[in-house]
PDB file of C-alpha atoms in Angstrom:
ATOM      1  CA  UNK E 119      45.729 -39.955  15.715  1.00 51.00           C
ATOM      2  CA  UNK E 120      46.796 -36.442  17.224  1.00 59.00           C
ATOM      3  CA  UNK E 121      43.305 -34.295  16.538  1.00 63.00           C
ATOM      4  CA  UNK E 122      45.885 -31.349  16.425  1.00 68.00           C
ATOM      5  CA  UNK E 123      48.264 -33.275  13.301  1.00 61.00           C
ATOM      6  CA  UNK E 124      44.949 -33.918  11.360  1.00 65.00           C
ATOM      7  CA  UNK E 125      43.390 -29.828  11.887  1.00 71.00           C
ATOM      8  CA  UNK E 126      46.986 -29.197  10.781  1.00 70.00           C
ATOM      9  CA  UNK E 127      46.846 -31.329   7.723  1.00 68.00           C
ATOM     10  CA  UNK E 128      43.967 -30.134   6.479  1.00 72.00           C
ATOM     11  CA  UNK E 129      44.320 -26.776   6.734  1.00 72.00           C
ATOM     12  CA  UNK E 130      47.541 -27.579   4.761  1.00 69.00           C
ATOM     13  CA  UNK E 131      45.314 -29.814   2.481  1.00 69.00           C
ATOM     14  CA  UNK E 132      43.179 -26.407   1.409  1.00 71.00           C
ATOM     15  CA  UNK E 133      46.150 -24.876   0.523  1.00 66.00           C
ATOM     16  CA  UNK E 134      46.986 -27.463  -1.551  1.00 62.00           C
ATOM     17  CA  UNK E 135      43.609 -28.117  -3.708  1.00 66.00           C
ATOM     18  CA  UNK E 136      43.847 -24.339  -3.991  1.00 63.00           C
ATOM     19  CA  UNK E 137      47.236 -24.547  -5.518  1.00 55.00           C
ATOM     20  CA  UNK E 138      47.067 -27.853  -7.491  1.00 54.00           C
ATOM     21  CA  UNK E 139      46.272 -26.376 -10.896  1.00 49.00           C
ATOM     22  CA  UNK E 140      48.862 -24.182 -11.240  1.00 48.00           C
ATOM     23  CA  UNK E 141      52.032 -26.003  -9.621  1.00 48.00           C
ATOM     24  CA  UNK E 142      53.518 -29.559  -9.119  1.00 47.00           C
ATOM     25  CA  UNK E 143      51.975 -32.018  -6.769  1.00 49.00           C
ATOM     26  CA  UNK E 144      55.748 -32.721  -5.307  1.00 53.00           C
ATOM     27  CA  UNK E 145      56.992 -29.052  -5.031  1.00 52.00           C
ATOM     28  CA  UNK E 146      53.747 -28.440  -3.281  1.00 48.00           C
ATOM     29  CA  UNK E 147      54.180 -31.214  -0.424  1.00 56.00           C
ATOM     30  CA  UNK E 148      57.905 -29.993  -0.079  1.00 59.00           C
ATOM     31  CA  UNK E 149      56.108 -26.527   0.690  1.00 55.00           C
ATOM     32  CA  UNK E 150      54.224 -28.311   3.584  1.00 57.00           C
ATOM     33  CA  UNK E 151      55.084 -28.662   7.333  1.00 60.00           C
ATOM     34  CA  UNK E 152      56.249 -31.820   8.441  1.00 63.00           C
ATOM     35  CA  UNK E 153      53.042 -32.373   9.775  1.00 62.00           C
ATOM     36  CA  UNK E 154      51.200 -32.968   6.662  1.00 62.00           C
ATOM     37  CA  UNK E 155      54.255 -35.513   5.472  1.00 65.00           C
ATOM     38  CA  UNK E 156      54.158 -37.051   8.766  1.00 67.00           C
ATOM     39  CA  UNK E 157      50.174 -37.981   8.466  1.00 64.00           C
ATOM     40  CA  UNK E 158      50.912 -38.966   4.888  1.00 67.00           C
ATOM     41  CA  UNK E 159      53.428 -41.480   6.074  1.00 69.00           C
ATOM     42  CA  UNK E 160      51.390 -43.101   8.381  1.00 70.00           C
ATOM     43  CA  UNK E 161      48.120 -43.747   5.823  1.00 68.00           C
ATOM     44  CA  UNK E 162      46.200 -40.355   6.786  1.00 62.00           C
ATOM     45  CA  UNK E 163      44.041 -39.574   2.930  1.00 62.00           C
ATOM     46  CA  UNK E 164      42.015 -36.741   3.527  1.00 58.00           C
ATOM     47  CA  UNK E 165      39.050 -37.076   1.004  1.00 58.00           C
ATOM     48  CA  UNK E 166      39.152 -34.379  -2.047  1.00 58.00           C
ATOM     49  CA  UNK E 167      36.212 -33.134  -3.413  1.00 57.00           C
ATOM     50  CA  UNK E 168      35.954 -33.905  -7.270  1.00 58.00           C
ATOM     51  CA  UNK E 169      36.079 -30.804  -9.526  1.00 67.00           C
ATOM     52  CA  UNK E 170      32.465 -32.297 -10.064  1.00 67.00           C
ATOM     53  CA  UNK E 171      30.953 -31.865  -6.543  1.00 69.00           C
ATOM     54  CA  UNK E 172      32.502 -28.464  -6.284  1.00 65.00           C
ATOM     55  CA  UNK E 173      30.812 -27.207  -9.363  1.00 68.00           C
ATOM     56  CA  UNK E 174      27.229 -28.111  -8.399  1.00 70.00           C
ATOM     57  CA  UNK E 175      27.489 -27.438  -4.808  1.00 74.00           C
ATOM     58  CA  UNK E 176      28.744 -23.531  -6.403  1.00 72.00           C
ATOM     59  CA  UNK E 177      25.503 -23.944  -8.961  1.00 75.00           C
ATOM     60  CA  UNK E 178      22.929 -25.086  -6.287  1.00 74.00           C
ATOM     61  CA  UNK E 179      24.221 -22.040  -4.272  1.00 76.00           C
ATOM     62  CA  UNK E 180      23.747 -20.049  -7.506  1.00 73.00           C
ATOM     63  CA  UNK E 181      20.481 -21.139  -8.028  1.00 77.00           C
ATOM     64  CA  UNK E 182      19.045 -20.729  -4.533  1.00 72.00           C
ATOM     65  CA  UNK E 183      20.473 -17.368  -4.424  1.00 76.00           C
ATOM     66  CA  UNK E 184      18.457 -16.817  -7.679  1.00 74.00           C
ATOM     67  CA  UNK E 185      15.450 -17.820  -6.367  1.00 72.00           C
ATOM     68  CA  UNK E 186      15.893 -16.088  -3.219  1.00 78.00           C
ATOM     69  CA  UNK E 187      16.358 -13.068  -5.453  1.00 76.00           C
ATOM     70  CA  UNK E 188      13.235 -13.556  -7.693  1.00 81.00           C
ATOM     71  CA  UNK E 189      11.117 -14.019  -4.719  1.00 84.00           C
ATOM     72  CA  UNK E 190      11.785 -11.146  -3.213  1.00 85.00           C
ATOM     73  CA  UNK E 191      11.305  -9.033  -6.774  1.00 88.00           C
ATOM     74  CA  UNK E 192       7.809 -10.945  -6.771  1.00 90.00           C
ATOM     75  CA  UNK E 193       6.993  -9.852  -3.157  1.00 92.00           C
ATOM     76  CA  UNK E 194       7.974  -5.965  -3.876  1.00 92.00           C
ATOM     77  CA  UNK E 195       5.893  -5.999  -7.159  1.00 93.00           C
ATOM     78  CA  UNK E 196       2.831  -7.872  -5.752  1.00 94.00           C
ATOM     79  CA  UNK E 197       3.072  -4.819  -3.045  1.00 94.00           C
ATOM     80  CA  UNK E 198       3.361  -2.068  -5.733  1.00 95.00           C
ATOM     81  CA  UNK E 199       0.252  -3.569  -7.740  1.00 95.00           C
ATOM     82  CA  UNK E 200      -1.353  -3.896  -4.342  1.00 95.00           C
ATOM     83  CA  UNK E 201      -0.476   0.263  -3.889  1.00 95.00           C
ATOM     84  CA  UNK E 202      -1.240   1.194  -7.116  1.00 96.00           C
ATOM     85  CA  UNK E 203      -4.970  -0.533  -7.018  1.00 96.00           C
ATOM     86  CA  UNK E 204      -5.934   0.575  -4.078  1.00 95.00           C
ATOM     87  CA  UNK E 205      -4.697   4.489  -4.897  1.00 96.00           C
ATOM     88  CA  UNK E 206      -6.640   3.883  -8.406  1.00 96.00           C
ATOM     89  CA  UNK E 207      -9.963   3.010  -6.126  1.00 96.00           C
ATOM     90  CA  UNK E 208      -9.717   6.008  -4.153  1.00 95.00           C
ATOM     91  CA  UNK E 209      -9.040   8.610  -7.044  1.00 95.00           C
ATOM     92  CA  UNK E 210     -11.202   6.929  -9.769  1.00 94.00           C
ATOM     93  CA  UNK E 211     -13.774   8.265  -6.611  1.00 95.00           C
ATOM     94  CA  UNK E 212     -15.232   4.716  -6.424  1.00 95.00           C
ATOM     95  CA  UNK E 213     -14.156   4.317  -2.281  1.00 93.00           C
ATOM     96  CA  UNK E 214     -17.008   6.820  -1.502  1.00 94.00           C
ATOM     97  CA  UNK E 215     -19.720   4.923  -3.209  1.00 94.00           C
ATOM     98  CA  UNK E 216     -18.468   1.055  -2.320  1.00 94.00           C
ATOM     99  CA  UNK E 217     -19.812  -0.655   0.643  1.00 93.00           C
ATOM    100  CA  UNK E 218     -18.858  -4.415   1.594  1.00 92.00           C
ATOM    101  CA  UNK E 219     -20.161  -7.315   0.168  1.00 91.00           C
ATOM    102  CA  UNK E 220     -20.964  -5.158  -3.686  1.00 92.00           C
ATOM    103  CA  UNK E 221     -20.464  -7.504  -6.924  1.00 93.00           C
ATOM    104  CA  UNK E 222     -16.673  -6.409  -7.532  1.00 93.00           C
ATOM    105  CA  UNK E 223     -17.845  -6.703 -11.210  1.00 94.00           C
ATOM    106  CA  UNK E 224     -19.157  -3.594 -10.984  1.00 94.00           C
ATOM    107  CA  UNK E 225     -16.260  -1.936 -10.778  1.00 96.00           C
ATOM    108  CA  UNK E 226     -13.154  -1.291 -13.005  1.00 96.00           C
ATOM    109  CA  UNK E 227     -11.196  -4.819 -13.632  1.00 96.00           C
ATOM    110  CA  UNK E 228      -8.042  -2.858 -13.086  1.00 96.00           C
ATOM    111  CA  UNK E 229      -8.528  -2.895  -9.037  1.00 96.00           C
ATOM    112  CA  UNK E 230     -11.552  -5.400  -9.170  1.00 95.00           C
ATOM    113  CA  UNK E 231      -9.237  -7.808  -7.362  1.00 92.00           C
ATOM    114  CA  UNK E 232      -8.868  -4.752  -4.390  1.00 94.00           C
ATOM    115  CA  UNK E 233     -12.279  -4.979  -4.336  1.00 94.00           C
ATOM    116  CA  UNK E 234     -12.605  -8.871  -2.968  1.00 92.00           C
ATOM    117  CA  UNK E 235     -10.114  -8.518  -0.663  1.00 91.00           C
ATOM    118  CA  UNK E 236     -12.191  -5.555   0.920  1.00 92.00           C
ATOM    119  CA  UNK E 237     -15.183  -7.860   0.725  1.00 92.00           C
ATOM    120  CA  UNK E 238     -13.194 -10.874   2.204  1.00 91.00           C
ATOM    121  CA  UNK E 239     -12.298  -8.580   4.623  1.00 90.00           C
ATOM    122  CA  UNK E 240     -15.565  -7.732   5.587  1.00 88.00           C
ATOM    123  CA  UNK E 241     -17.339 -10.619   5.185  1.00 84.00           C
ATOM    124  CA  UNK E 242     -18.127 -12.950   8.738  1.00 62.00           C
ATOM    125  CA  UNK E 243     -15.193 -15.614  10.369  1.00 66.00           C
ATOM    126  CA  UNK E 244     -14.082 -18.053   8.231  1.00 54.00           C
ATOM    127  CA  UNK E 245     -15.376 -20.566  10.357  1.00 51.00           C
ATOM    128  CA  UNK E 246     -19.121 -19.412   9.939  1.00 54.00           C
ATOM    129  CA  UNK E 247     -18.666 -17.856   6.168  1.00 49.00           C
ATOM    130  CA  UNK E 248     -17.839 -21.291   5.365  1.00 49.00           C
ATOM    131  CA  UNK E 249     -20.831 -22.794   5.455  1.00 53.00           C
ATOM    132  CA  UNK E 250     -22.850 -19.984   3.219  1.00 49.00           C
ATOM    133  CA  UNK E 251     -20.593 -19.852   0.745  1.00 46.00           C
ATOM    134  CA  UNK E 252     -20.556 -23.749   0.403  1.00 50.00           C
ATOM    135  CA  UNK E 253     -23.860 -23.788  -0.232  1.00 49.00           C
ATOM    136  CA  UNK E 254     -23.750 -20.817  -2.720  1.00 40.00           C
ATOM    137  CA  UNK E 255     -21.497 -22.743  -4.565  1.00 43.00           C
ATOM    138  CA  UNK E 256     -23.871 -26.274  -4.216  1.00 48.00           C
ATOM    139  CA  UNK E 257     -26.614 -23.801  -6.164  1.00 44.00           C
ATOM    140  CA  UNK E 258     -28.120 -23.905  -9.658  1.00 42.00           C
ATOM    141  CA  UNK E 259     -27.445 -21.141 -12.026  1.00 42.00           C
ATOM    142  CA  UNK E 260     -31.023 -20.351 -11.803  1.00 45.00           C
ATOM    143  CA  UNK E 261     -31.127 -19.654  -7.865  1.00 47.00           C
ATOM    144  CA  UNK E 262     -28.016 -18.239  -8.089  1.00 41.00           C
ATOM    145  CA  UNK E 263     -29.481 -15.661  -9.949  1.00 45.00           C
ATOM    146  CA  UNK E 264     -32.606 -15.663  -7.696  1.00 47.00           C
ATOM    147  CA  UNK E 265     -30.495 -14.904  -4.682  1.00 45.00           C
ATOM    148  CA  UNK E 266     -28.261 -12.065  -6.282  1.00 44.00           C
ATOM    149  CA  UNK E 267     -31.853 -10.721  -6.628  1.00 46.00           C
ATOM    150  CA  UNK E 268     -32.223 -10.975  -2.625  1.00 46.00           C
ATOM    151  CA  UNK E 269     -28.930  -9.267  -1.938  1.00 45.00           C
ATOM    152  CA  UNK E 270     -26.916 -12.514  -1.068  1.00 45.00           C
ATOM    153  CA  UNK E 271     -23.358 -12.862  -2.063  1.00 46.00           C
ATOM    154  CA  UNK E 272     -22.352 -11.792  -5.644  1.00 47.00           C
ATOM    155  CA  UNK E 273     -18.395 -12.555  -5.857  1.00 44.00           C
ATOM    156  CA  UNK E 274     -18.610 -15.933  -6.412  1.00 53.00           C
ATOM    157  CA  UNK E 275     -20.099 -15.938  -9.776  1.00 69.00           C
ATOM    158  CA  UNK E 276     -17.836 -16.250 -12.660  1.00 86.00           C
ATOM    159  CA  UNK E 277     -15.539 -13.447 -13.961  1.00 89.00           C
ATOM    160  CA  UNK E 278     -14.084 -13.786 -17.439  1.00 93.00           C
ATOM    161  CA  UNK E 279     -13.004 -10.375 -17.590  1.00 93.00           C
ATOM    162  CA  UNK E 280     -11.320 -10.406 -14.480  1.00 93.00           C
ATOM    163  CA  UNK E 281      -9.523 -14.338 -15.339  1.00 93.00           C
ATOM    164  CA  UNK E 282      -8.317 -12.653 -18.230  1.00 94.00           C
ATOM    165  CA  UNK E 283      -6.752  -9.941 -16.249  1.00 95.00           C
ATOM    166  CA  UNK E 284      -5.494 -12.548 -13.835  1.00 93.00           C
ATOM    167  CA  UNK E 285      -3.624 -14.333 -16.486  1.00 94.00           C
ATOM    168  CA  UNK E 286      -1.342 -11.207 -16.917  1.00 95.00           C
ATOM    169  CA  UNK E 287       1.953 -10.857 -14.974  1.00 95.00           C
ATOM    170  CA  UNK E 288       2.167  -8.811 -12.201  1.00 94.00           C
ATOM    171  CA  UNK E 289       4.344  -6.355 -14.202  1.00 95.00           C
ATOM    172  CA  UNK E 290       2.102  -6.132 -16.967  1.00 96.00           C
ATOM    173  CA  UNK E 291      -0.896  -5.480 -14.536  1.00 96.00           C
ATOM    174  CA  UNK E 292       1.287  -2.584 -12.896  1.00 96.00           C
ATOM    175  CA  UNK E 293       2.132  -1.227 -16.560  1.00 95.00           C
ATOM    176  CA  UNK E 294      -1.803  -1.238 -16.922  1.00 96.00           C
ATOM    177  CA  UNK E 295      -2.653   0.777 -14.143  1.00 97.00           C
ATOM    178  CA  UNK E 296       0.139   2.933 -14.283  1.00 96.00           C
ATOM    179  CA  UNK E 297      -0.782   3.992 -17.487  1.00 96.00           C
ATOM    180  CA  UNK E 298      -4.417   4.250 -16.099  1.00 96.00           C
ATOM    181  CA  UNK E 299      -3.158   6.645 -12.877  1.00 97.00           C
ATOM    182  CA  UNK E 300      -1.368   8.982 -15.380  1.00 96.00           C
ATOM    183  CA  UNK E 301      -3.478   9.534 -18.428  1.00 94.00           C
ATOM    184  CA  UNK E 302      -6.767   9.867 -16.366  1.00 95.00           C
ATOM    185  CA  UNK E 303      -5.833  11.417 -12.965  1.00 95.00           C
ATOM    186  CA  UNK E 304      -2.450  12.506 -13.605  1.00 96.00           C
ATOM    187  CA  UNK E 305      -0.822  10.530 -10.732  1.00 97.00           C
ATOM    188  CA  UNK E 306       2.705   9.417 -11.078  1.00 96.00           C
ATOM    189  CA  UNK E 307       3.128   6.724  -8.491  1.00 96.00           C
ATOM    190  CA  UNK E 308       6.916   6.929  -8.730  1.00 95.00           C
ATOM    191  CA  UNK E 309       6.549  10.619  -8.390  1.00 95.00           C
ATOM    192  CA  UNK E 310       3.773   9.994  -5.005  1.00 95.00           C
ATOM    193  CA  UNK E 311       2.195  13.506  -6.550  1.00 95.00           C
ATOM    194  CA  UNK E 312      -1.534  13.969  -8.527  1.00 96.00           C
ATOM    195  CA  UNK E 313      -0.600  17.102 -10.550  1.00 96.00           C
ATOM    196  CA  UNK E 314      -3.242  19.651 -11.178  1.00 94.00           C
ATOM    197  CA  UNK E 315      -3.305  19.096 -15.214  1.00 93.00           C
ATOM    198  CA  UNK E 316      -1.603  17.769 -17.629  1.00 92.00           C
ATOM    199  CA  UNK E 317       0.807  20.294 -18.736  1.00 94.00           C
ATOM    200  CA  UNK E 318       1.710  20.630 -15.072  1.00 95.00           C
ATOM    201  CA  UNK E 319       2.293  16.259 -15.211  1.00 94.00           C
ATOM    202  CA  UNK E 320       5.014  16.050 -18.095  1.00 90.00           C
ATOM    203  CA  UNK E 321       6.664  19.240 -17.354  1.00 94.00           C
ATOM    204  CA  UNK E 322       7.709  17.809 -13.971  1.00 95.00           C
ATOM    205  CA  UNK E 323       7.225  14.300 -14.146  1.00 95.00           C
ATOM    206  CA  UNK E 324      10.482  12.726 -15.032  1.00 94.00           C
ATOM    207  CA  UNK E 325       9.052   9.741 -17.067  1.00 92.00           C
ATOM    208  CA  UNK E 326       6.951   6.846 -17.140  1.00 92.00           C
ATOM    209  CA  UNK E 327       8.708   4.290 -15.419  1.00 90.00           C
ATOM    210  CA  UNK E 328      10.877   3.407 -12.225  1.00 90.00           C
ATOM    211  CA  UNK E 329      14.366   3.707 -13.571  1.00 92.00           C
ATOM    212  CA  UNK E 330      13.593   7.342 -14.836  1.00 92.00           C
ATOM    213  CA  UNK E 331      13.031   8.347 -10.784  1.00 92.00           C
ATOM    214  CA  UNK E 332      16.674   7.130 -10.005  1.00 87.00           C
TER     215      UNK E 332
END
């Protein structure tokens, strides 16, 4: 069969589908080129898609847009809690007395998790960390405690304070240190400005929250 005749019909063929609903099957064909006809005529059925398989392929589309969507909200708020910790660590004053490897329970649980990735970011290669910190984790309470008295490493004890803070969402963690930023150093992060008091913050600071810096 002519490749040509069967492009032809089912270009014609969209048209058709696209058309079905609202007009007559037979006034639609008589609308058609003799092309289509022709291929009818000789046994040519080009294969319609059920009103089924359009609907899910449009929802799967739907939903992967929708996740592609949420994913990329995730990615911009994990990036503004990541911000907003690490501008809390400098103005709370606590960068000029950290040095690597402290127990991150020492300071605030607001940007405690800023504080292990500085000391993962200090600490040796993974391939020869590995090693001490597999045996840190083989110890007994008891010379765990010995060895935080030696200096070794501290931030693999357990944290409840900072599993509780874990368990929030990422929004409600950036609500928490926004509030932190504004009521104690009078930073507005949506503002990027540390006002000099706080008259000076809510005369010129718009509001608390994203929307109200639009």
């Amino acid at each position: 069969m002519d490749n040509e005749l069967i492009e032809e019909m089912e270009r014609e063929q969209q048209l058709l589908d696209r058309f079905k609903k609202s007009e007559g099957q037979s006034e639609l064909e008589n609308l058609m080129p003799k092309g289509y006809r022709m291929l009818q005529k000789m046994g040519y059925e080009p294969r319609e898609e059920s009103t089924k398989e359009v609907h899910d392929q449009e929802e799967k589309q739907a939903e992967y847009r929708k996740h592609i969507s949420e994913s990329s909200r995730q990615k911009s708020l994990e990036k503004t809690l990541h911000n907003m910790q690490k501008i809390a660590f400098a103005m709370a004053g606590d960068d000029e007395i950290y040095t690597p490897g402290e127990d991150p329970r020492d300071f605030n649980v607001l940007w405690r998790g800023y504080i292990k990735v500085l000391n993962d970011a200090a600490k040796e290669p993974a391939g020869k960390s590995a090693p001490k910190q597999k045996a840190v984790l083989e110890q007994s309470d008891s010379e765990l405690d010995e060895d935080q008295e030696g200096g070794t490493i501290k931030d693999l004890r357990e944290d409840p304070e900072l599993e509780i803070f874990d368990e929030m969402t990422t929004s409600e963690k950036i609500s928490k240190l926004n509030v932190f930023l504004r009521a104690e150093v009078y930073y507005c992060y949506y503002c990027g400005i540390r006002y000099k008091d706080e008259e000076d913050f809510y005369e010129h600071c718009p509001g608390i929250n994203k929307e109200d810096h639009e």
